[in-house]
CSV table of C-alpha atoms and ligand atoms in Angstrom, one decimal:
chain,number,residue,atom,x,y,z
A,1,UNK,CA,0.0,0.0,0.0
A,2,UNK,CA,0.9,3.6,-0.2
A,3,UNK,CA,2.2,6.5,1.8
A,4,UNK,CA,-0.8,8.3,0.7
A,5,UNK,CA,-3.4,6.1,1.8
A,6,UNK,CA,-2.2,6.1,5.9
A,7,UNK,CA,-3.2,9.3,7.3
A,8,UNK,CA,-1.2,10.0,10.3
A,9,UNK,CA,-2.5,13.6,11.0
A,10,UNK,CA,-5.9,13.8,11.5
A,11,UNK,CA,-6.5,17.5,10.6
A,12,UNK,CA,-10.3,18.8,9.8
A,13,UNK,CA,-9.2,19.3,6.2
A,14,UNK,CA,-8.3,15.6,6.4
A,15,UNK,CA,-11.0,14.2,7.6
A,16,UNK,CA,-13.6,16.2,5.0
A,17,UNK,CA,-11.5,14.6,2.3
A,18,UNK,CA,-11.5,11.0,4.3
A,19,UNK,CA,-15.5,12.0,4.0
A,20,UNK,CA,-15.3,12.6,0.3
A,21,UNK,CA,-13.6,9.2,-0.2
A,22,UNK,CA,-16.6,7.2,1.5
A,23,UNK,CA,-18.9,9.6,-0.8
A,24,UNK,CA,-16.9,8.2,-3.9
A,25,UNK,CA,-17.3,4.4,-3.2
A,26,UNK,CA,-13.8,4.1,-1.5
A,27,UNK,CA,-12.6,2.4,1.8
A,28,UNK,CA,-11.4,4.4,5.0
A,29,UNK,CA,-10.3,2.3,8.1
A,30,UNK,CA,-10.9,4.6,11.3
A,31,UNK,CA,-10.3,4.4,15.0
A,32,UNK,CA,-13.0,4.1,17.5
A,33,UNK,CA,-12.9,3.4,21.4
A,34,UNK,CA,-13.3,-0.2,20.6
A,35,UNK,CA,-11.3,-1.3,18.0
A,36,UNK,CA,-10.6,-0.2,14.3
A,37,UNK,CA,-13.4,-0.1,11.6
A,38,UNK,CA,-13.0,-0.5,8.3
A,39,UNK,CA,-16.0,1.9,6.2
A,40,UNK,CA,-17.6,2.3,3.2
A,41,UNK,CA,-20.8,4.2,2.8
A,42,UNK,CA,-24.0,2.3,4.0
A,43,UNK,CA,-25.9,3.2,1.0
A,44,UNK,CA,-23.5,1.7,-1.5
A,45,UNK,CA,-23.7,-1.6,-2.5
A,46,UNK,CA,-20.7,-1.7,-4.4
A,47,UNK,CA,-18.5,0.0,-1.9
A,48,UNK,CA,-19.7,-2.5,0.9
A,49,UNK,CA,-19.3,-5.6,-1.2
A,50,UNK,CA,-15.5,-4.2,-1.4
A,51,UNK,CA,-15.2,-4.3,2.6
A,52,UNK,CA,-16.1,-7.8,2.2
A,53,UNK,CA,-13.7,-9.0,-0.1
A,54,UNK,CA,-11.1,-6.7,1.9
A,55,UNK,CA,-12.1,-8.9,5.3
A,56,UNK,CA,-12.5,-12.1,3.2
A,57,UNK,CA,-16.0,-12.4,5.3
A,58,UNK,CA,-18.9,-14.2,3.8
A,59,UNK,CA,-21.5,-11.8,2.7
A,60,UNK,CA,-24.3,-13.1,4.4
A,61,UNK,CA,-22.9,-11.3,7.7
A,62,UNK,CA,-24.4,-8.1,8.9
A,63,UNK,CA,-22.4,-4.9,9.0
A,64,UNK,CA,-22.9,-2.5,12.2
A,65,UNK,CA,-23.7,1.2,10.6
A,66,UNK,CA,-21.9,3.9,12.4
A,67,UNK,CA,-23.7,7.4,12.7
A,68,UNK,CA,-22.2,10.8,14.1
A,69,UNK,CA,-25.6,11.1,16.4
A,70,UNK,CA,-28.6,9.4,17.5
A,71,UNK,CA,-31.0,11.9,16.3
A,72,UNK,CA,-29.7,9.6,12.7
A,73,UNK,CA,-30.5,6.1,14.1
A,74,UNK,CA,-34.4,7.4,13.0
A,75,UNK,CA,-33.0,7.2,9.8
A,76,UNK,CA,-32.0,3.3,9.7
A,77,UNK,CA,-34.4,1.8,12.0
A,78,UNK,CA,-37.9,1.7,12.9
A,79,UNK,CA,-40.5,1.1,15.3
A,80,UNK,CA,-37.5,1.8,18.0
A,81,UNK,CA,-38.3,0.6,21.7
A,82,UNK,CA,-38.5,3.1,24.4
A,83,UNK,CA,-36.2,1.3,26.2
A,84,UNK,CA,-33.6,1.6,23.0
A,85,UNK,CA,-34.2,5.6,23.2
A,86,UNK,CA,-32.6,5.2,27.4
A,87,UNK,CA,-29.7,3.3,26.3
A,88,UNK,CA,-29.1,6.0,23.4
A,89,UNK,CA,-29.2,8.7,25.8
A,90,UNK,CA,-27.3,7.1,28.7
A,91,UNK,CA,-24.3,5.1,26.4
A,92,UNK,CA,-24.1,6.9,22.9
A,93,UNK,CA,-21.4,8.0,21.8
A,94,UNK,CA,-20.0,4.5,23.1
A,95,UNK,CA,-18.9,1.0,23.3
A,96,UNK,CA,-22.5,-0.5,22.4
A,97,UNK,CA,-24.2,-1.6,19.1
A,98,UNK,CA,-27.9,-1.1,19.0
A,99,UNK,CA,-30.3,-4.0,17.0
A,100,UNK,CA,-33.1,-2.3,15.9
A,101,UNK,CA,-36.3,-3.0,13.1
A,102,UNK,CA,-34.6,-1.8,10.3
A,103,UNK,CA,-36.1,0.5,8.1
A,104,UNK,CA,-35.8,0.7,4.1
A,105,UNK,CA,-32.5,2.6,4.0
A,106,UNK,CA,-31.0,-0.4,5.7
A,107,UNK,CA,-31.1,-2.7,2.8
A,108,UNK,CA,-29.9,-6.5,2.7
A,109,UNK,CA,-26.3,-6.0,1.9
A,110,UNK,CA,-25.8,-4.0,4.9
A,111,UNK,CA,-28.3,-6.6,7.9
A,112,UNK,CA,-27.5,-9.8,5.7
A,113,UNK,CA,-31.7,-10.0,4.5
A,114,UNK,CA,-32.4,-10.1,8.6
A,115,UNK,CA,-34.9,-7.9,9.2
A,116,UNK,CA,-33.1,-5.9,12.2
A,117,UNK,CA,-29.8,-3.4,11.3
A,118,UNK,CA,-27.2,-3.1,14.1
A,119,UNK,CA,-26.4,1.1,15.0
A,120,UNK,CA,-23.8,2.9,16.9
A,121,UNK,CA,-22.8,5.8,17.6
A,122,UNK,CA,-18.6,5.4,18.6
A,123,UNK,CA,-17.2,7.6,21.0
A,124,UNK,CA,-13.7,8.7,19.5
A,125,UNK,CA,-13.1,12.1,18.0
A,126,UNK,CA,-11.7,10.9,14.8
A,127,UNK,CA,-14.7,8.7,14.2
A,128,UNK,CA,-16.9,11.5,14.9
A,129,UNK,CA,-15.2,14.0,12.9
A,130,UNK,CA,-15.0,11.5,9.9
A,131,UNK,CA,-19.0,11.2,10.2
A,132,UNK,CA,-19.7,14.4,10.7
A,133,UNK,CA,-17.9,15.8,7.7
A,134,UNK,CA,-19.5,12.7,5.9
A,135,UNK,CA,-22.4,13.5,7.3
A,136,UNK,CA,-22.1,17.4,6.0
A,137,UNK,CA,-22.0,16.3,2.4
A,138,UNK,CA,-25.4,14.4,2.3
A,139,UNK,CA,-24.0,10.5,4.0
A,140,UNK,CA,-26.1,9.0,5.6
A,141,UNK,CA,-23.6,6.4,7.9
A,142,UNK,CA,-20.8,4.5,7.7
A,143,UNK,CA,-20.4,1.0,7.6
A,144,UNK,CA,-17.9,-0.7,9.1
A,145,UNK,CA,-16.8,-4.0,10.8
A,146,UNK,CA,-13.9,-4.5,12.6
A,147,UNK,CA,-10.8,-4.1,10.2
A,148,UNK,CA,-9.0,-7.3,10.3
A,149,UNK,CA,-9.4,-10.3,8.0
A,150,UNK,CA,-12.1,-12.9,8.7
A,151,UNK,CA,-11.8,-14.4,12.2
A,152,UNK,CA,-8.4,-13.3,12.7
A,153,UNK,CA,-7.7,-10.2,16.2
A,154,UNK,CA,-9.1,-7.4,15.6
A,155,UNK,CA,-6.9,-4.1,15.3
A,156,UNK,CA,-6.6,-2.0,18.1
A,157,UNK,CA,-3.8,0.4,16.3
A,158,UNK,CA,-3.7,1.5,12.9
A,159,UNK,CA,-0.4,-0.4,12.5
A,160,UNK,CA,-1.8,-3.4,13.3
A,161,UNK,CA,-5.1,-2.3,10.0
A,162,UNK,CA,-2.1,-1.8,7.4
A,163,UNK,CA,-0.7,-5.6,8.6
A,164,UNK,CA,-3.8,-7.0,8.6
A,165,UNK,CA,-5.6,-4.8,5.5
A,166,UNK,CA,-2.6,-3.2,3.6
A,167,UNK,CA,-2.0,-6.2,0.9
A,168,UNK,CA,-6.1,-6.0,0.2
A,169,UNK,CA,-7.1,-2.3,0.0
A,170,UNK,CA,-7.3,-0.9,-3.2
A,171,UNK,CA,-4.9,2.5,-4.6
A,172,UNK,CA,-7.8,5.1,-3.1
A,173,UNK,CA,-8.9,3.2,0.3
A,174,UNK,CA,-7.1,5.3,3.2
A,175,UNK,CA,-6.0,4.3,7.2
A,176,UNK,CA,-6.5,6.8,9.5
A,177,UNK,CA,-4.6,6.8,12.4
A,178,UNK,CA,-5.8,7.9,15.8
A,179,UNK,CA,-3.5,6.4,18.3
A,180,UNK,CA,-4.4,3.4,20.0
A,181,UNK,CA,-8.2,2.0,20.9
A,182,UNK,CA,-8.9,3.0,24.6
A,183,UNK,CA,-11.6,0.1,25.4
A,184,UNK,CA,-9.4,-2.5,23.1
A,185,UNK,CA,-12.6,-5.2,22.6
A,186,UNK,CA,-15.5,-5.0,20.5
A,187,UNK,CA,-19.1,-2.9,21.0
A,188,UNK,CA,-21.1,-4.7,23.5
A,189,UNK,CA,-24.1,-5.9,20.9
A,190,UNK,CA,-27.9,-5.6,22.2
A,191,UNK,CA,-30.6,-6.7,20.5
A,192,UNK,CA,-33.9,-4.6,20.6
A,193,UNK,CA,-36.1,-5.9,18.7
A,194,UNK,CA,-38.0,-7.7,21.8
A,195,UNK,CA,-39.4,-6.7,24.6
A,196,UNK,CA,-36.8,-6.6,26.6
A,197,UNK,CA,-32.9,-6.4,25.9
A,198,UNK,CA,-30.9,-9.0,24.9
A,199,UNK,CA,-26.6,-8.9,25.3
A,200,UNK,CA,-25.8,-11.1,21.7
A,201,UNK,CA,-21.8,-10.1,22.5
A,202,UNK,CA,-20.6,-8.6,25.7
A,203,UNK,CA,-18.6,-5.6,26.3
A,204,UNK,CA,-18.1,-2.6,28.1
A,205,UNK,CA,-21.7,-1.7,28.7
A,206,UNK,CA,-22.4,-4.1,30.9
A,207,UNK,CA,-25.4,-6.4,31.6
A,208,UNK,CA,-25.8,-4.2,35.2
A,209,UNK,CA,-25.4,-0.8,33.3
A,210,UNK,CA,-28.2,-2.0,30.5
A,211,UNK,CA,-30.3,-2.9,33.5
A,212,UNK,CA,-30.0,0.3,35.1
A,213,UNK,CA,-30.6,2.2,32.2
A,214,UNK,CA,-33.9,0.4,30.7
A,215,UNK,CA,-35.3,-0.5,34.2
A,216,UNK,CA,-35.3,-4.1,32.9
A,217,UNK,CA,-34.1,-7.3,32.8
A,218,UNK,CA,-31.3,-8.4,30.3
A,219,UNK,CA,-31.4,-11.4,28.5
A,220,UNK,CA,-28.2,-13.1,27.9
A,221,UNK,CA,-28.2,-14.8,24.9
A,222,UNK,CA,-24.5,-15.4,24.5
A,223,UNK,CA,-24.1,-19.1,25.7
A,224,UNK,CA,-27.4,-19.8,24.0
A,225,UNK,CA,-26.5,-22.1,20.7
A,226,UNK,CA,-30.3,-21.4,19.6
A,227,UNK,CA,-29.7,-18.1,18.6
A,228,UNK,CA,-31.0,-17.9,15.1
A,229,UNK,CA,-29.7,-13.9,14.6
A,230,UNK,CA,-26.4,-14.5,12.9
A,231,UNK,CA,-23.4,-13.0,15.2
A,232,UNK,CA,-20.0,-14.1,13.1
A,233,UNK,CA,-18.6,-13.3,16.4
A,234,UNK,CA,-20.1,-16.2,17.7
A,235,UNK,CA,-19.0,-18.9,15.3
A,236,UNK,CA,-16.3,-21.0,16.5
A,237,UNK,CA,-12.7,-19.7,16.4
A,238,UNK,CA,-12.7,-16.0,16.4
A,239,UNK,CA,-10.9,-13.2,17.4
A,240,UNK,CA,-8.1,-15.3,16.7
A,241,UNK,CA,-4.4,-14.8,16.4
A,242,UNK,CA,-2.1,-17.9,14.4
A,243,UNK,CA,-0.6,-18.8,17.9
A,244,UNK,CA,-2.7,-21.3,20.2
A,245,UNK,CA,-4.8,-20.2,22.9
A,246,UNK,CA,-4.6,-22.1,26.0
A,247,UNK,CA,-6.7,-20.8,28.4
A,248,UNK,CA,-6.0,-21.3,32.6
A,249,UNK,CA,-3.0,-23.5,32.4
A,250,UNK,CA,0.6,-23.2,33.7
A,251,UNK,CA,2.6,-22.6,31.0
A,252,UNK,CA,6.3,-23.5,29.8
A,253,UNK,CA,9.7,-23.2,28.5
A,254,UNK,CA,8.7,-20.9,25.4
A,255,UNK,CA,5.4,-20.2,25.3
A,256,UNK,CA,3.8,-16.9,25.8
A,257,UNK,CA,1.9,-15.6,28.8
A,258,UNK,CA,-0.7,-12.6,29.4
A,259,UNK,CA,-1.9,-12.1,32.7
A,260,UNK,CA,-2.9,-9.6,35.5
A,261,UNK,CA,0.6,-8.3,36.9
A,262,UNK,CA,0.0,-9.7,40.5
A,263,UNK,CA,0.8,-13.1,38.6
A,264,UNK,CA,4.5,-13.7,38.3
A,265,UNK,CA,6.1,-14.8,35.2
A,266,UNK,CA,7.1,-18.7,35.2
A,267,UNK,CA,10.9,-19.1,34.5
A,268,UNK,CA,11.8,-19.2,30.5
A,269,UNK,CA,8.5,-17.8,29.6
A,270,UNK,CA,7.7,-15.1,27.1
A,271,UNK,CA,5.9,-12.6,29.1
A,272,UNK,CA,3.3,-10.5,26.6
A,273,UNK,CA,1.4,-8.6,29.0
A,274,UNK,CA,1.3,-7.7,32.4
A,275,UNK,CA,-2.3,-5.4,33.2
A,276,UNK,CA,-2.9,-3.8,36.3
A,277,UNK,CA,-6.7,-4.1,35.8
A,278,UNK,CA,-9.5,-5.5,33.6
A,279,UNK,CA,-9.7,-2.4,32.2
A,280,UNK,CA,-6.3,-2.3,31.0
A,281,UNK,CA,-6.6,-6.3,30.4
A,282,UNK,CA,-9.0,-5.3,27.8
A,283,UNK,CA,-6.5,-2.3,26.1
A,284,UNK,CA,-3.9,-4.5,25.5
A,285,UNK,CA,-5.1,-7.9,25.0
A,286,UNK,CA,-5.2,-8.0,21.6
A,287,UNK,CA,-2.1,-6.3,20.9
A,288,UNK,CA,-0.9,-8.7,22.8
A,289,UNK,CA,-1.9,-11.6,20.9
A,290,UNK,CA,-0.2,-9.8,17.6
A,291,UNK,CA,2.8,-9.5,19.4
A,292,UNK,CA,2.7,-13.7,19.7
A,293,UNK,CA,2.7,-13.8,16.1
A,294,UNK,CA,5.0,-11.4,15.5
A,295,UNK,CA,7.3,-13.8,17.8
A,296,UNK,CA,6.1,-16.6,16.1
A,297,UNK,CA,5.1,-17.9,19.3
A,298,UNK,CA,3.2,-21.4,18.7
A,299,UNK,CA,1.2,-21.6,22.3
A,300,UNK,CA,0.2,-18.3,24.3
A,301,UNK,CA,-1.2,-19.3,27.8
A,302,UNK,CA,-3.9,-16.6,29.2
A,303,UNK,CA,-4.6,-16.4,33.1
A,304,UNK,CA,-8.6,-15.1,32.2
A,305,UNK,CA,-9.6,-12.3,34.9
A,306,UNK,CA,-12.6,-13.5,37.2
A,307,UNK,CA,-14.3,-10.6,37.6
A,308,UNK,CA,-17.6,-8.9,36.6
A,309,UNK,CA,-17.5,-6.3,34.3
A,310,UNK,CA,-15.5,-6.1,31.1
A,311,UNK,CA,-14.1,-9.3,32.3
A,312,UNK,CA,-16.7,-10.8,30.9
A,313,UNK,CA,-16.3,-9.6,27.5
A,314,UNK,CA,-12.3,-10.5,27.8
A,315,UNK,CA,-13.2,-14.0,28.7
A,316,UNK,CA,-16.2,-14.6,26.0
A,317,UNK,CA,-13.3,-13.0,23.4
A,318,UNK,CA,-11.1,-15.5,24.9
A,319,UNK,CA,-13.6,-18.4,24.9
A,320,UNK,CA,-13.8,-18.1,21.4
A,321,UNK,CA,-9.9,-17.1,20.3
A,322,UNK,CA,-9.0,-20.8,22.0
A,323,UNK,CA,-11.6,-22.5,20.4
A,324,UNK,CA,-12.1,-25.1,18.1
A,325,UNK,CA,-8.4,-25.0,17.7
B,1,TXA,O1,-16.9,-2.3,18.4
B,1,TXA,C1,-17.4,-2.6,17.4
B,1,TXA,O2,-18.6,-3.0,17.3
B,1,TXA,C2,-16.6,-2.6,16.1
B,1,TXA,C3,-16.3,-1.1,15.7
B,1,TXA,C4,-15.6,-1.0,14.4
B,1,TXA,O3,-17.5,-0.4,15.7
B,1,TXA,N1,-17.3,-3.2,15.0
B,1,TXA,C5,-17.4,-4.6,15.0
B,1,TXA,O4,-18.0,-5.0,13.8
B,1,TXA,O5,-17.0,-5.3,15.8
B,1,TXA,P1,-18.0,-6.6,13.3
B,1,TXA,O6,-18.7,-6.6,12.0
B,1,TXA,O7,-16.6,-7.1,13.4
B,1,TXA,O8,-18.9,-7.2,14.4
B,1,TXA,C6,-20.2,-6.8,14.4
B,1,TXA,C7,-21.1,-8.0,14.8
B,1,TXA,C8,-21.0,-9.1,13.8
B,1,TXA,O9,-20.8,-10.3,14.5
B,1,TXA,C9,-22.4,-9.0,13.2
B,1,TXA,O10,-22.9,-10.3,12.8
B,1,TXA,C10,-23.2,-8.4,14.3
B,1,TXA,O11,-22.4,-7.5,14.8
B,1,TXA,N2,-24.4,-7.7,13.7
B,1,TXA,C11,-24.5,-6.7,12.9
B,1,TXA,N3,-25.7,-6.4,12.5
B,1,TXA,C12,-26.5,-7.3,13.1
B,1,TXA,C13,-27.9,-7.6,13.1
B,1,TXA,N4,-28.8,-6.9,12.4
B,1,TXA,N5,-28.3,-8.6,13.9
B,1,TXA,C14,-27.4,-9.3,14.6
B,1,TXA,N6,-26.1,-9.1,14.7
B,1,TXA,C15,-25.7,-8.2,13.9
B,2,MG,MG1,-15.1,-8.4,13.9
């Protein structure tokens, strides 16, 4: 790839012509709070098939559509639960995808044919500037899953989006780089298209912090194997770097270890991470993983956190990096 295609200053000018480039049918991977997207303008069939041949994802998956407001999620969905408009108000911009009716703009290359489309609003001033200015010249959202290839880690710097991305975006796609993702794992995922709220994949809105906010009980549908909405985070082996996952054991001579720093590092082991909290657990997980590769570490052993939380989200991310493997 290019020089010209990884933006490394961020300016206003820059991001109204990042804007201009969605407009046009092209590619722009951008930072959020959670991890790196990679967009394309919602409305454009052609520029979205492109982000799946970039990921190497099978097009029947659904695409989360990032707006710059929620005053815009009127404009994809439908029939919107009151209890939808509270977690709107309370977590947006934020770290949670809304599942909504979706309305006709939301057409089947964006929800896969399901009848719901997935919204959110990130919170990360590039993102917002990029969907603003897009925004400003008649968009109507942006597209965008995470930007890594099919069920491989997903990028948490824009380094890690040229590594992944670089050898499959085209001469006009850009990278823009705004320093590393500050939550470090995916949206939390709630679908609202029921009575009450359902968690489809964990995160940093919690199941407590949904609660509080709707006055209702959460569903939890992510151990549930009869979920019929399709989540490709929840197929087997995902989130998934070339190294082995092992999960709770002691490791050896060689093989690579993340864990909360209170645990000491076992003699002749390659230490990856050492966080001081879940919260930072969650930061630097998956750069952590890339670094195994980088290594070409075959095993990395994980010492999961217990706790409540984003814990939660860590271990179902982990769950499914170790499995099937
Ligand atoms: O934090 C995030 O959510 C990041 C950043 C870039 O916003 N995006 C992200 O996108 O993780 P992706 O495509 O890698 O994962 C989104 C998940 C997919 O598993 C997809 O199947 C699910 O959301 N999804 C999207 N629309 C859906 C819908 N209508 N119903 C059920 N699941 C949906
Ligand atoms: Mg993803």
């Amino acid at each position: 790839m290019s020089q010209s295609q990884f933006v490394s200053r961020c300016t206003a000018d820059a991001m109204v012509l990042a804007a201009q480039k969605l407009k046009d049918g092209h590619l722009v991977a951008f930072p959020t709070e959670t991890v790196y997207g990679l967009g394309a303008d919602a409305t454009n069939k052609t520029a979205v098939a492109q982000i799946y041949a970039a990921k190497g994802r099978p097009a029947d998956h659904p695409l989360i559509v990032h707006v710059h407001t929620m005053q815009a999620m009127g404009d994809w969905a439908e029939d919107i639960p009151t209890y939808a408009i509270d977690l709107a108000r309370d977590f947006w911009p934020g770290p949670m995808t809304l599942i909504l009716n979706r309305s006709s703009l939301a057409q089947d290359f964006i929800t896969g044919g399901q009848k719901s489309v997935g919204i959110r609003v990130p919170d990360h001033v590039v993102a917002l500037a990029l969907l603003n200015a897009f925004y400003a010249i008649g968009g109507k959202g942006v597209a965008a899953p995470s930007a890594n290839r099919f069920g491989h880690v997903s990028p948490t710097t824009a380094q890690a989006v040229k590594d992944e991305l670089g050898n499959y975006l085209q001469e006009q796609d850009q990278i823009l780089d705004g320093g590393p993702c500050t939550v470090g794992v995916e949206s939390t995922i709630i679908d609202c298209t029921g009575d009450m709220p359902k968690i489809l994949r964990p995160g940093a809105i919690t199941a407590e912090m949904i609660s509080t906010s709707t006055g209702l009980d959460v569903a939890d549908s992510v151990d549930s194997n009869t979920e019929k909405i399709r989540v490709s985070g929840s197929l087997e082996a995902h989130y998934a770097p070339a190294a082995l996952v092992l999960l709770d054991l002691q490791p050896t001579t060689g093989q690579g270890f993340i864990a909360l720093a209170t645990t000491p590092t076992p003699k002749d082991v390659v230490r990856l991470a050492s966080p001081n909290n879940d919260v930072e657990f969650a930061q630097t997980l998956y750069a952590s993983l890339r670094k195994a590769d980088e290594l070409g570490l075959s095993y990395v052993v994980i010492e999961q956190p217990t706790g409540s939380g984003i814990a939660v989200a860590i271990r179902d991310r982990l769950m499914r990096a170790a499995n099937g493997r």
